[in-house]
Short mmCIF file of C-alpha atoms and ligand atoms in Angstrom, two decimals:
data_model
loop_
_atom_site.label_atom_id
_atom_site.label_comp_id
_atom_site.label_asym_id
_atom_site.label_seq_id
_atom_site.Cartn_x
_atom_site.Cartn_y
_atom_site.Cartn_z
CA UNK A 1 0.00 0.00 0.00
CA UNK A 2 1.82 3.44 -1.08
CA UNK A 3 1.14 6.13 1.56
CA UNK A 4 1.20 10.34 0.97
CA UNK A 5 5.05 11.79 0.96
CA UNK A 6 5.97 12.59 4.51
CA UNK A 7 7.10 15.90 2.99
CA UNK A 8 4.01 17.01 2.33
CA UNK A 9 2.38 19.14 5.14
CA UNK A 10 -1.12 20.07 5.84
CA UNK A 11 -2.19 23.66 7.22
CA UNK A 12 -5.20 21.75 9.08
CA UNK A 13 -5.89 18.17 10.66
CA UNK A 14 -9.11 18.72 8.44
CA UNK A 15 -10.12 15.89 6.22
CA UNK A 16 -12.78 17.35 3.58
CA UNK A 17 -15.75 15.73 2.44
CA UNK A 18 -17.32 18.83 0.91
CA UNK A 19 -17.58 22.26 0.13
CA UNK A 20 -20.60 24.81 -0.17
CA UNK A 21 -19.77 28.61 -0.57
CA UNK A 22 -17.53 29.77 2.21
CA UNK A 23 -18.05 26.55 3.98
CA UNK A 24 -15.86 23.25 3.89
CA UNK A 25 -17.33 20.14 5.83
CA UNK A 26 -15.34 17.55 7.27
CA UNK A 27 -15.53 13.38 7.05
CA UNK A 28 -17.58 13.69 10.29
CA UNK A 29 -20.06 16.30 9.36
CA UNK A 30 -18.44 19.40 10.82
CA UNK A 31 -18.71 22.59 9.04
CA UNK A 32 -15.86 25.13 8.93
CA UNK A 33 -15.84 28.72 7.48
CA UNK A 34 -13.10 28.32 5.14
CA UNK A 35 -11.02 31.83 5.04
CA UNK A 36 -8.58 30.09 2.80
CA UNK A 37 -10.73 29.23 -0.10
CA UNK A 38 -7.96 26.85 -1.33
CA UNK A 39 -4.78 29.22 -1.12
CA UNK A 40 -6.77 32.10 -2.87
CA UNK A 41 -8.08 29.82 -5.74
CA UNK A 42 -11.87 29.12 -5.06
CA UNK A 43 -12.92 32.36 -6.11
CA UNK A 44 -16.47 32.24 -6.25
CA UNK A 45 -16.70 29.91 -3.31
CA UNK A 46 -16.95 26.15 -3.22
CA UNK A 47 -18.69 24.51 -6.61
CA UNK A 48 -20.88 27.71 -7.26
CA UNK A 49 -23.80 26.49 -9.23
CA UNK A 50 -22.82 27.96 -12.22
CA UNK A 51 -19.52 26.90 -12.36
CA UNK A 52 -20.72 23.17 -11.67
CA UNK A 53 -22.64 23.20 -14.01
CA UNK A 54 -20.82 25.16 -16.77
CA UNK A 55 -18.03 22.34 -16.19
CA UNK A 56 -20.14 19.26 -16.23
CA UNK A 57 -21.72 20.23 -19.51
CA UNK A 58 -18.38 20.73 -20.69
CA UNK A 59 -16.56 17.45 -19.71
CA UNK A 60 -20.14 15.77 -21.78
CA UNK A 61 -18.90 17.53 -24.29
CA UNK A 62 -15.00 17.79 -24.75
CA UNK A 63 -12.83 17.15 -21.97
CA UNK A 64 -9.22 17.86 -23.32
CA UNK A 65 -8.80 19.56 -27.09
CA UNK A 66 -5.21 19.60 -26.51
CA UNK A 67 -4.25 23.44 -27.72
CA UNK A 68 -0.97 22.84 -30.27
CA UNK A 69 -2.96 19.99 -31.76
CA UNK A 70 -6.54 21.35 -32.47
CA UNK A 71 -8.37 24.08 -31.02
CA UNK A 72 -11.63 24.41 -29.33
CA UNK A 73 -14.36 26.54 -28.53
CA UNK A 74 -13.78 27.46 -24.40
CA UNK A 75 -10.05 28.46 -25.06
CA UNK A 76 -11.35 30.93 -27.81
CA UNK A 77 -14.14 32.15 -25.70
CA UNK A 78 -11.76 32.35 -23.00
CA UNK A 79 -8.76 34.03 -24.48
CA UNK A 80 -11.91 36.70 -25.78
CA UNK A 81 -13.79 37.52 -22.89
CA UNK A 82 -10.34 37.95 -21.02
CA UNK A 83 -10.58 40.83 -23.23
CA UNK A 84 -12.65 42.23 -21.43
CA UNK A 85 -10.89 42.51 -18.29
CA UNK A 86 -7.43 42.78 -19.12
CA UNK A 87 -5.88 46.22 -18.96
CA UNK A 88 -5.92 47.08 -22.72
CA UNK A 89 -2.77 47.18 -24.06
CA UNK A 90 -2.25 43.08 -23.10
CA UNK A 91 -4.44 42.27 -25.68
CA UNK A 92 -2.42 38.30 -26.61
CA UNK A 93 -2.67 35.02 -23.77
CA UNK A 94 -1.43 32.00 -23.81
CA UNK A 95 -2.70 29.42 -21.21
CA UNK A 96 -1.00 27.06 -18.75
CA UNK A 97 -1.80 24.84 -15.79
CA UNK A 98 -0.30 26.36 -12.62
CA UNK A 99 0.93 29.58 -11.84
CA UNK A 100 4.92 28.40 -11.36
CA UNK A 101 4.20 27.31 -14.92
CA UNK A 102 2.86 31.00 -15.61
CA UNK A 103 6.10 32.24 -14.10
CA UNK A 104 8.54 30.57 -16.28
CA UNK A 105 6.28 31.44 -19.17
CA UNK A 106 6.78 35.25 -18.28
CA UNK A 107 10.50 34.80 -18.29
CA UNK A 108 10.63 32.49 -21.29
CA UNK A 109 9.01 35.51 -22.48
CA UNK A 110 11.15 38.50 -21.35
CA UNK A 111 14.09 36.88 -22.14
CA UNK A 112 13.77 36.13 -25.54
CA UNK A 113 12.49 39.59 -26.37
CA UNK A 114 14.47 41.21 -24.70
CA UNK A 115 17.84 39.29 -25.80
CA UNK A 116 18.96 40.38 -21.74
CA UNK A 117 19.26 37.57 -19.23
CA UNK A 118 19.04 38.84 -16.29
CA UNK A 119 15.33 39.05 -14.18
CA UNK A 120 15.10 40.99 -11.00
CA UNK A 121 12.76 39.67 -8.38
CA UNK A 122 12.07 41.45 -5.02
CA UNK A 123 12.86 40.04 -1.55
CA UNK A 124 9.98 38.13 0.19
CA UNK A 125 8.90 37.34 -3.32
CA UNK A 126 7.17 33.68 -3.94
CA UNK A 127 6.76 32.98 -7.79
CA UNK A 128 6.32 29.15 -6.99
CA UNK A 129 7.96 26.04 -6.62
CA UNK A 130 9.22 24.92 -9.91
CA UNK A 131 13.13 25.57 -10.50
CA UNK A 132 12.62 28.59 -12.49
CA UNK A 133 10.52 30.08 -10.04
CA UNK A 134 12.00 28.72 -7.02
CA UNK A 135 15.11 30.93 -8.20
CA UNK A 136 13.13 34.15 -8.19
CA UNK A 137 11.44 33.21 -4.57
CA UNK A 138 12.69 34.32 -1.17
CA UNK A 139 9.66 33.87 0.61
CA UNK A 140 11.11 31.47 2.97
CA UNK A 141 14.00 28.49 2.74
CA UNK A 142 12.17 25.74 2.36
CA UNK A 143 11.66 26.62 -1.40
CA UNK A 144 15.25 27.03 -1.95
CA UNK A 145 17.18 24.82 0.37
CA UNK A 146 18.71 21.64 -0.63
CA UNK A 147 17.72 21.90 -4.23
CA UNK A 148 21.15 23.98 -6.00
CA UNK A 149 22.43 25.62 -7.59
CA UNK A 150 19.35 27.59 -8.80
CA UNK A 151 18.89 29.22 -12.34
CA UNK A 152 21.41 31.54 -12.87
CA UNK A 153 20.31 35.00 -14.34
CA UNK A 154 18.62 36.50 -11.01
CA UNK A 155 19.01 39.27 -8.74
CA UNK A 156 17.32 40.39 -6.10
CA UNK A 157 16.56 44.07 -4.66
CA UNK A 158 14.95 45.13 -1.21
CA UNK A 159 10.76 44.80 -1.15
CA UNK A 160 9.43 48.09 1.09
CA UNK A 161 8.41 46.16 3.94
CA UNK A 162 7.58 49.15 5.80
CA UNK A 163 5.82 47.15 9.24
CA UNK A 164 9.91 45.09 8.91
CA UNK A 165 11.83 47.92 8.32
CA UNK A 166 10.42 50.23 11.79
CA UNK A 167 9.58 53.03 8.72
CA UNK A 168 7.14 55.02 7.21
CA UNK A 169 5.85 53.48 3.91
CA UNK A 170 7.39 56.75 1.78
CA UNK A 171 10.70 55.86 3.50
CA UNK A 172 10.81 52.18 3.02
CA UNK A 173 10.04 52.94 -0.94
CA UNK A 174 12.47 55.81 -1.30
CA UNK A 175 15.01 52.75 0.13
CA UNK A 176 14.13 50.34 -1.62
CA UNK A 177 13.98 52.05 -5.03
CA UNK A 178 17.43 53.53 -4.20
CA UNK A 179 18.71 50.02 -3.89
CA UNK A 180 17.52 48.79 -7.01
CA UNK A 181 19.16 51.84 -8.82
CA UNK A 182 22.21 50.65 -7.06
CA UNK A 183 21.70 47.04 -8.28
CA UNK A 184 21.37 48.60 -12.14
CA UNK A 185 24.43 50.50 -11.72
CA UNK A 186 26.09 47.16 -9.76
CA UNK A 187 25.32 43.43 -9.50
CA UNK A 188 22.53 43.80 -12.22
CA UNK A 189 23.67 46.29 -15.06
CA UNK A 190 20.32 47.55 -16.45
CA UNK A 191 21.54 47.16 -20.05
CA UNK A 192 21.36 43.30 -19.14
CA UNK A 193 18.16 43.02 -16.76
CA UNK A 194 14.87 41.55 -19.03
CA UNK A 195 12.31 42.31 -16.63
CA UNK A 196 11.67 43.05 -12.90
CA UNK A 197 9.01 40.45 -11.24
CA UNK A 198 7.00 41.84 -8.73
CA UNK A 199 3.78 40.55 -6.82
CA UNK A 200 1.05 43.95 -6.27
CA UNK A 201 0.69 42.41 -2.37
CA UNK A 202 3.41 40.32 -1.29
CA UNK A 203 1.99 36.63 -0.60
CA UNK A 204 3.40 33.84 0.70
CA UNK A 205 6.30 36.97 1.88
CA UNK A 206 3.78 37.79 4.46
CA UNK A 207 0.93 39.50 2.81
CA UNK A 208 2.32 43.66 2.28
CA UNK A 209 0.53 45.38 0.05
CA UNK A 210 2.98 46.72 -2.63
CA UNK A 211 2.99 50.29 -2.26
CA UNK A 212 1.80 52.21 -5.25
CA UNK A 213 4.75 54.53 -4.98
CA UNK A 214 6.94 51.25 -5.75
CA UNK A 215 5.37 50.06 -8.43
CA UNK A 216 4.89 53.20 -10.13
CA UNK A 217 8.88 54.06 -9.63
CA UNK A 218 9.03 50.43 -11.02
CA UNK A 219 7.11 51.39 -14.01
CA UNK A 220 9.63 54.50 -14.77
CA UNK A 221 12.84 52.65 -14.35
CA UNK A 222 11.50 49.65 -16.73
CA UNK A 223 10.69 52.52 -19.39
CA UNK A 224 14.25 54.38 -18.59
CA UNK A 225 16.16 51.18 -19.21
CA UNK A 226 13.94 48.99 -22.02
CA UNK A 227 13.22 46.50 -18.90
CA UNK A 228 9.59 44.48 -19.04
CA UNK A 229 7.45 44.47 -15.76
CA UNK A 230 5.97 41.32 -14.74
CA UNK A 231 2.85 41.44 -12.84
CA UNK A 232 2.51 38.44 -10.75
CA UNK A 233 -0.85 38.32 -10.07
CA UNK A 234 -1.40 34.75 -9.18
CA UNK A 235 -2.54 35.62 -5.48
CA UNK A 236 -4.05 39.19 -6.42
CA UNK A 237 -5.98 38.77 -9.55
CA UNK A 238 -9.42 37.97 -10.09
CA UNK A 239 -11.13 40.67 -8.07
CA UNK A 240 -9.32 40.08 -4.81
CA UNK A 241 -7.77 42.84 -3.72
CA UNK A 242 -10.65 44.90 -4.60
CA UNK A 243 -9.88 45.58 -8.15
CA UNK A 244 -9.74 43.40 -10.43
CA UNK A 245 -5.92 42.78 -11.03
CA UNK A 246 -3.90 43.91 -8.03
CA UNK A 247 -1.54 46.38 -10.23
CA UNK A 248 -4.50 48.54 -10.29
CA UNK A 249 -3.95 49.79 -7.34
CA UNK A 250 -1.29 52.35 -8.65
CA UNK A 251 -2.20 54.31 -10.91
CA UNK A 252 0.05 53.94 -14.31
CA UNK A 253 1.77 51.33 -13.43
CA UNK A 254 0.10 48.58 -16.24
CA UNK A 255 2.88 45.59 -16.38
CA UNK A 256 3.95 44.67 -19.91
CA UNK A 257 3.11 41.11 -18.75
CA UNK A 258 0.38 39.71 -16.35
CA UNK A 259 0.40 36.72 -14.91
CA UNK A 260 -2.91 35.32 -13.57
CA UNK A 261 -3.90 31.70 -12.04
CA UNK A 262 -5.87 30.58 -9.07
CA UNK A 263 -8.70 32.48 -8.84
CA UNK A 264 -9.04 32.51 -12.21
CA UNK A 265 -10.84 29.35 -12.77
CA UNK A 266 -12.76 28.58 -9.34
CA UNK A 267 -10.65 25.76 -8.73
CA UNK A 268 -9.91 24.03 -12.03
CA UNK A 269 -5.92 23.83 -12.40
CA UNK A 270 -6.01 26.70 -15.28
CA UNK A 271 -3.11 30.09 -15.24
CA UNK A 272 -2.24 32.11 -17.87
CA UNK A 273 0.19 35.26 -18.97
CA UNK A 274 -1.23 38.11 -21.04
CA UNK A 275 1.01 40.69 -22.86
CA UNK A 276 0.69 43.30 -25.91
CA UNK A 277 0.79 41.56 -29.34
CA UNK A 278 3.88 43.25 -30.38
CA UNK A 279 5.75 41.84 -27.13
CA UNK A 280 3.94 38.13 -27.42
CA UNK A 281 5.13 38.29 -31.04
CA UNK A 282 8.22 38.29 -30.04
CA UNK A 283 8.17 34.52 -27.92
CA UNK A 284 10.27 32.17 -30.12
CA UNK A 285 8.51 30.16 -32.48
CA UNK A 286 7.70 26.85 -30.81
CA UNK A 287 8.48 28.36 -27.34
CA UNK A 288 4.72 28.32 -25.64
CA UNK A 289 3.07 25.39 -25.38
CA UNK A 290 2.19 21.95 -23.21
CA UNK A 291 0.06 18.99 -22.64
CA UNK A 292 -2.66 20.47 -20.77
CA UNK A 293 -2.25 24.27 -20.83
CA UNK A 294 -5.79 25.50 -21.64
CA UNK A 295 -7.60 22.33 -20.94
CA UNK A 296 -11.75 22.61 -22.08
CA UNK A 297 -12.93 22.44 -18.52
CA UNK A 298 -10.52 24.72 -16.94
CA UNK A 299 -11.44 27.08 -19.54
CA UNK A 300 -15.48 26.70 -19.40
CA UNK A 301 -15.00 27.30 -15.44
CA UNK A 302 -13.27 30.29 -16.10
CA UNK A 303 -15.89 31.82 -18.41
CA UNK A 304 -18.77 30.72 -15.64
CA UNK A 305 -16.13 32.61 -12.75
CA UNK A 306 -16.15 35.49 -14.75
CA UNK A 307 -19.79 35.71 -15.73
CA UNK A 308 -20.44 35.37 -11.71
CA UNK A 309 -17.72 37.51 -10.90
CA UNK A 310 -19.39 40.34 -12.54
CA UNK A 311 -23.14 39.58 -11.92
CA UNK A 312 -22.36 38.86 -8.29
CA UNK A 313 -20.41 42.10 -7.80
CA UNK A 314 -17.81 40.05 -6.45
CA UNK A 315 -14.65 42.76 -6.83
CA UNK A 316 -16.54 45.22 -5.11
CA UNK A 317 -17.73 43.10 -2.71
CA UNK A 318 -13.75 42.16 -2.40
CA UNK A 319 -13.37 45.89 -1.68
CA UNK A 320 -16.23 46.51 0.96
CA UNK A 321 -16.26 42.75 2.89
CA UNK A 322 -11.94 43.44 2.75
CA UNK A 323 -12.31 46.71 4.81
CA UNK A 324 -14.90 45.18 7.07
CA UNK A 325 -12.54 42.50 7.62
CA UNK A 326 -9.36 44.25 8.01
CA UNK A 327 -11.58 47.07 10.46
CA UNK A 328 -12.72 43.57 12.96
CA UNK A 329 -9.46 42.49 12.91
CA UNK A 330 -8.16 45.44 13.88
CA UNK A 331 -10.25 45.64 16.32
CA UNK A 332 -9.38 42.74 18.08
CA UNK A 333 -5.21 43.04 17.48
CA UNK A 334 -6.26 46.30 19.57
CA UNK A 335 -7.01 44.52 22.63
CA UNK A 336 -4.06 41.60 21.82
CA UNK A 337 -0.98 43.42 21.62
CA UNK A 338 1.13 39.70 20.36
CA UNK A 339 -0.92 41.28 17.00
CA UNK A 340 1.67 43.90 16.13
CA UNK A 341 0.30 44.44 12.52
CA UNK A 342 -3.42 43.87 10.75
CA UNK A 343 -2.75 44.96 6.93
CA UNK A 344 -3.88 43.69 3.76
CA UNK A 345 -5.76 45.16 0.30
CA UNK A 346 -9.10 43.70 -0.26
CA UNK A 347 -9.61 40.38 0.67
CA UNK A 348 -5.94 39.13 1.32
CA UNK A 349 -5.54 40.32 4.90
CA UNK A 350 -2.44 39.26 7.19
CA UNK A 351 -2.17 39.43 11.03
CA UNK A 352 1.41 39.91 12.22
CA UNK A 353 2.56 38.34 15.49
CA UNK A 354 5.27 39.78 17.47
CA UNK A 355 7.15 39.52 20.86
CA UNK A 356 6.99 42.94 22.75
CA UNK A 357 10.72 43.22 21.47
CA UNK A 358 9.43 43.02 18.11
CA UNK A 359 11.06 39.86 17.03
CA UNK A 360 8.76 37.60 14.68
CA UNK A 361 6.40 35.25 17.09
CA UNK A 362 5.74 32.06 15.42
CA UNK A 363 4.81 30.21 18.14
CA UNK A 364 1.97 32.76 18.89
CA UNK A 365 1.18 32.98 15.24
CA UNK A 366 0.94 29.12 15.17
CA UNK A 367 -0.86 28.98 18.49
CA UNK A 368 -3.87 31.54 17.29
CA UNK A 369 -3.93 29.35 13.98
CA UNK A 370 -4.17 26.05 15.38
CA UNK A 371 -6.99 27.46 18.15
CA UNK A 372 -9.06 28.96 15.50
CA UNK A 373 -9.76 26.10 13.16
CA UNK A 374 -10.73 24.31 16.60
CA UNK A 375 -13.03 27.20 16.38
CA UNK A 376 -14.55 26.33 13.26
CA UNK A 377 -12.26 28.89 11.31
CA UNK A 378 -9.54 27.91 8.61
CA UNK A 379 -7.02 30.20 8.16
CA UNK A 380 -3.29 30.24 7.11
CA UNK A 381 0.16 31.49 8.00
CA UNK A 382 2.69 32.76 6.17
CA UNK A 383 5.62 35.49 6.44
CA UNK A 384 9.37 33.69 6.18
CA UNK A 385 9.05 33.29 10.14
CA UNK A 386 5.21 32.18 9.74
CA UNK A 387 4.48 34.44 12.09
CA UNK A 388 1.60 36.30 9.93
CA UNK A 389 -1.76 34.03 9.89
CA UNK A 390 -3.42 35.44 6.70
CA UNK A 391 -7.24 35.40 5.92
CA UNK A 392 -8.23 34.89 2.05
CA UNK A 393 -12.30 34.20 1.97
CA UNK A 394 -14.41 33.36 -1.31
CA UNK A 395 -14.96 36.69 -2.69
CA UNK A 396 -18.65 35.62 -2.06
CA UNK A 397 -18.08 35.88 1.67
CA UNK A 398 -20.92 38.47 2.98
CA UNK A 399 -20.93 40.58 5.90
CA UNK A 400 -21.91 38.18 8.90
CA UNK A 401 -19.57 35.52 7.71
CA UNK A 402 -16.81 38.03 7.75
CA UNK A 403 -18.44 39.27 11.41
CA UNK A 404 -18.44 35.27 12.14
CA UNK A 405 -14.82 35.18 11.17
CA UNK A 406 -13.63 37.64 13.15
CA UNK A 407 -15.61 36.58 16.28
CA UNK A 408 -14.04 33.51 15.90
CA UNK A 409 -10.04 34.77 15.72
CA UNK A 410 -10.90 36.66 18.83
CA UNK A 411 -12.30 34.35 20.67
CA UNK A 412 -8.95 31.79 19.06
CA UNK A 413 -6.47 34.98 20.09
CA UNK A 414 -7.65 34.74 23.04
CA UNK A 415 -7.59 30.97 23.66
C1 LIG B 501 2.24 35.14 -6.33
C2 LIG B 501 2.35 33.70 -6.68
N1 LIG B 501 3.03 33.33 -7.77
C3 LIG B 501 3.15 32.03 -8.14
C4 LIG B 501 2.60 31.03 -7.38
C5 LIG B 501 2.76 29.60 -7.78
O1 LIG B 501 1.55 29.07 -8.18
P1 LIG B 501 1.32 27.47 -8.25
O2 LIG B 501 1.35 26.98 -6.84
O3 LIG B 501 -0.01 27.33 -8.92
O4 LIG B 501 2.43 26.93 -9.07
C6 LIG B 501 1.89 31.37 -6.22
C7 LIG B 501 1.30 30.32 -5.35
O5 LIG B 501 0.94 30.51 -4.23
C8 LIG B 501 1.76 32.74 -5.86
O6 LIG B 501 1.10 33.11 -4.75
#
């Protein structure tokens, strides 16, 4: 009898039978509110109606049209409707399965049109676990360690973590962009850099919103030195920070490519990167492609997320349901001082546990985590200490559940 990997580790001792909306239900018949909605992925909650049943008429009807050998009707759809909420100028996609696979894409990408090698990724980043993106990530060790050397062709430059750092957000971005210039005079010539990689709120990292002054000064150095931006948006797309892709939170600062997955298709395995038709043009002939990228099902989910996504509201309800959330939880880090930090952007919100000396306090982080999903209340942690238990609900969640939630982590705080 072959058993699960001992490597792999589980968030929660739950074992899931099903899930309905915000809700998960256990073997046993316990219900949970699920604030984790599958690392960010079940976007319109567990198997929305629509999305059930826009899949099962699709896997009647083709289940794989595999994309370099024919072409089918859900991919097309897809790739047009994305059209619709893609900032304009990124008007070409090409589909995937995951969003490491996204990742390398992007690179793939800025490398070859560029003709430069080198890609600049920000500290705290997490761009996934494949070898390509495990070289851009310094989220935490365990992505890295034992697995060199790592891709060559990466450098990294300070992330303003201004909470980290004991400054002001303007000061943490006037350091960190003064770094990077120091990097492109240094380490990282500019004449050589393809792109800089950047997530709009800093995920697995510990979940920091990217300031708006960074990514617009990241903008203006890209233009000043013929370097591509890469949005990550595998965490922050899909209406859940409040817009619908996270970069749209600073004003000008459109990425030359996008990268979107998890939300994106309501749980089907489905990512994708989206770029201008000049830049896409410029991919090597032969260079994009794969087994399953774009697979019929994935792709009909995604068209029923996005048709819910915008009858439901769901971004703006991202917007209001994320400040209700991030006011309770304020609330309650205001009578629990071990909660140094409550900060997020929509519905990605992170509560940072420190000692009164203001080191990192994991074992309070993992303490309030454990208690709450006793409570009924799945959450996870993150931050390269995993000292920051993060809170990423359906962006169907509704007011109560989000006033349920946070009754909940008090009452787990507290325990
Ligand atoms: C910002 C970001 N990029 C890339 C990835 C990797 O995605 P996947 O796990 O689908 O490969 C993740 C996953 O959490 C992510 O949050």
């Amino acid at each position: 009898m072959a058993q699960l990997s001992p490597a792999l580790k589980q968030a929660t001792p739950v074992q899931v039978a099903r899930g309905e909306g915000v809700h998960v239900v256990d073997t046993a018949g316990r219900r949970y509110l699920d604030f984790t909605a599958g690392i960010g992925v079940t976007s319109t909650g567990h198997c929305h109606p629509k999305v059930v049943a826009a899949a099962q008429e699709q896997v009647a009807t083709l289940i794989h049209g595999q994309y370099t050998t024919v072409m089918h009707q859900p991919l097309l759809r897809l790739a047009e409707r994305l059209g619709d909420v893609l900032p304009s100028a990124l008007d070409r996609v090409f589909f995937l399965n995951s969003g490491s696979e996204a990742v390398e894409a992007s690179v793939r990408l800025a490398r070859q049109a560029t003709g430069r090698s080198t890609v600049v990724a920000f500290d705290g980043g997490f761009h996934g676990r494949t070898m390509g993106a495990a070289a851009l990530t310094t989220s935490g060790s365990k992505i890295r360690a034992g697995i060199g050397p790592m891709m060559g062709g990466v450098a990294f430059a300070p992330f303003p973590y201004a909470f980290r750092y004991g400054w002001t957000e303007e000061e943490a971005v006037a350091f960190s962009l003064r770094e990077l210039d120091r990097l492109l005079i240094t380490a990282a010539p500019a004449a050589d850099v393809a792109a800089f990689i950047v997530e709009p709120v800093l995920g697995e990292g510990g979940y920091v919103p990217t300031p708006p002054a960074f990514l617009a000064g990241l903008r203006e150095r890209a233009d000043a030195h013929g370097i591509l931006l890469i949005a990550d948006e595998v965490q922050t797309g899909f209406g859940r920070t409040g817009k619908f892709w996270g970069h749209q939170h600073a004003e000008g600062a459109t990425p030359d490519i996008l990268i979107t997955a998890k939300g994106l298709a309501s749980g089907f395995p489905l990512s994708g990167i989206a770029a201008s038709e000049e830049l896409m043009a410029k991919a090597w002939p032969g260079s994009q492609g794969g087994t399953y990228g774009g697979n019929a099902v994935a792709c009909a989910a995604a068209l029923a997320t996005l048709d819910v996504i915008e009858e439901e509201g769901l971004v703006a309800n991202a917007a209001e349901q994320g400040l209700r959330l991030r006011d309770g939880l304020q609330k309650v880090a205001a009578d629990h001082p071990g909660i140094a930090d409550v900060r997020g952007l929509g519905l990605m919100v992170g509560n940072e546990f420190c000692t009164p000396d203001g080191a990192p306090d994991t074992a309070a982080a993992t303490r309030a985590h454990a208690a709450a999903a006793e409570k009924g209340l799945l959450l996870l942690t993150c931050g390269p200490h995993g000292n920051v238990v993060r809170m990423i609900p359906p962006l169907i969640v509704k007011a109560e559940q989000v006033d349920e939630a946070v009754g909940l982590w008090a009452e787990a705080v507290r325990a």
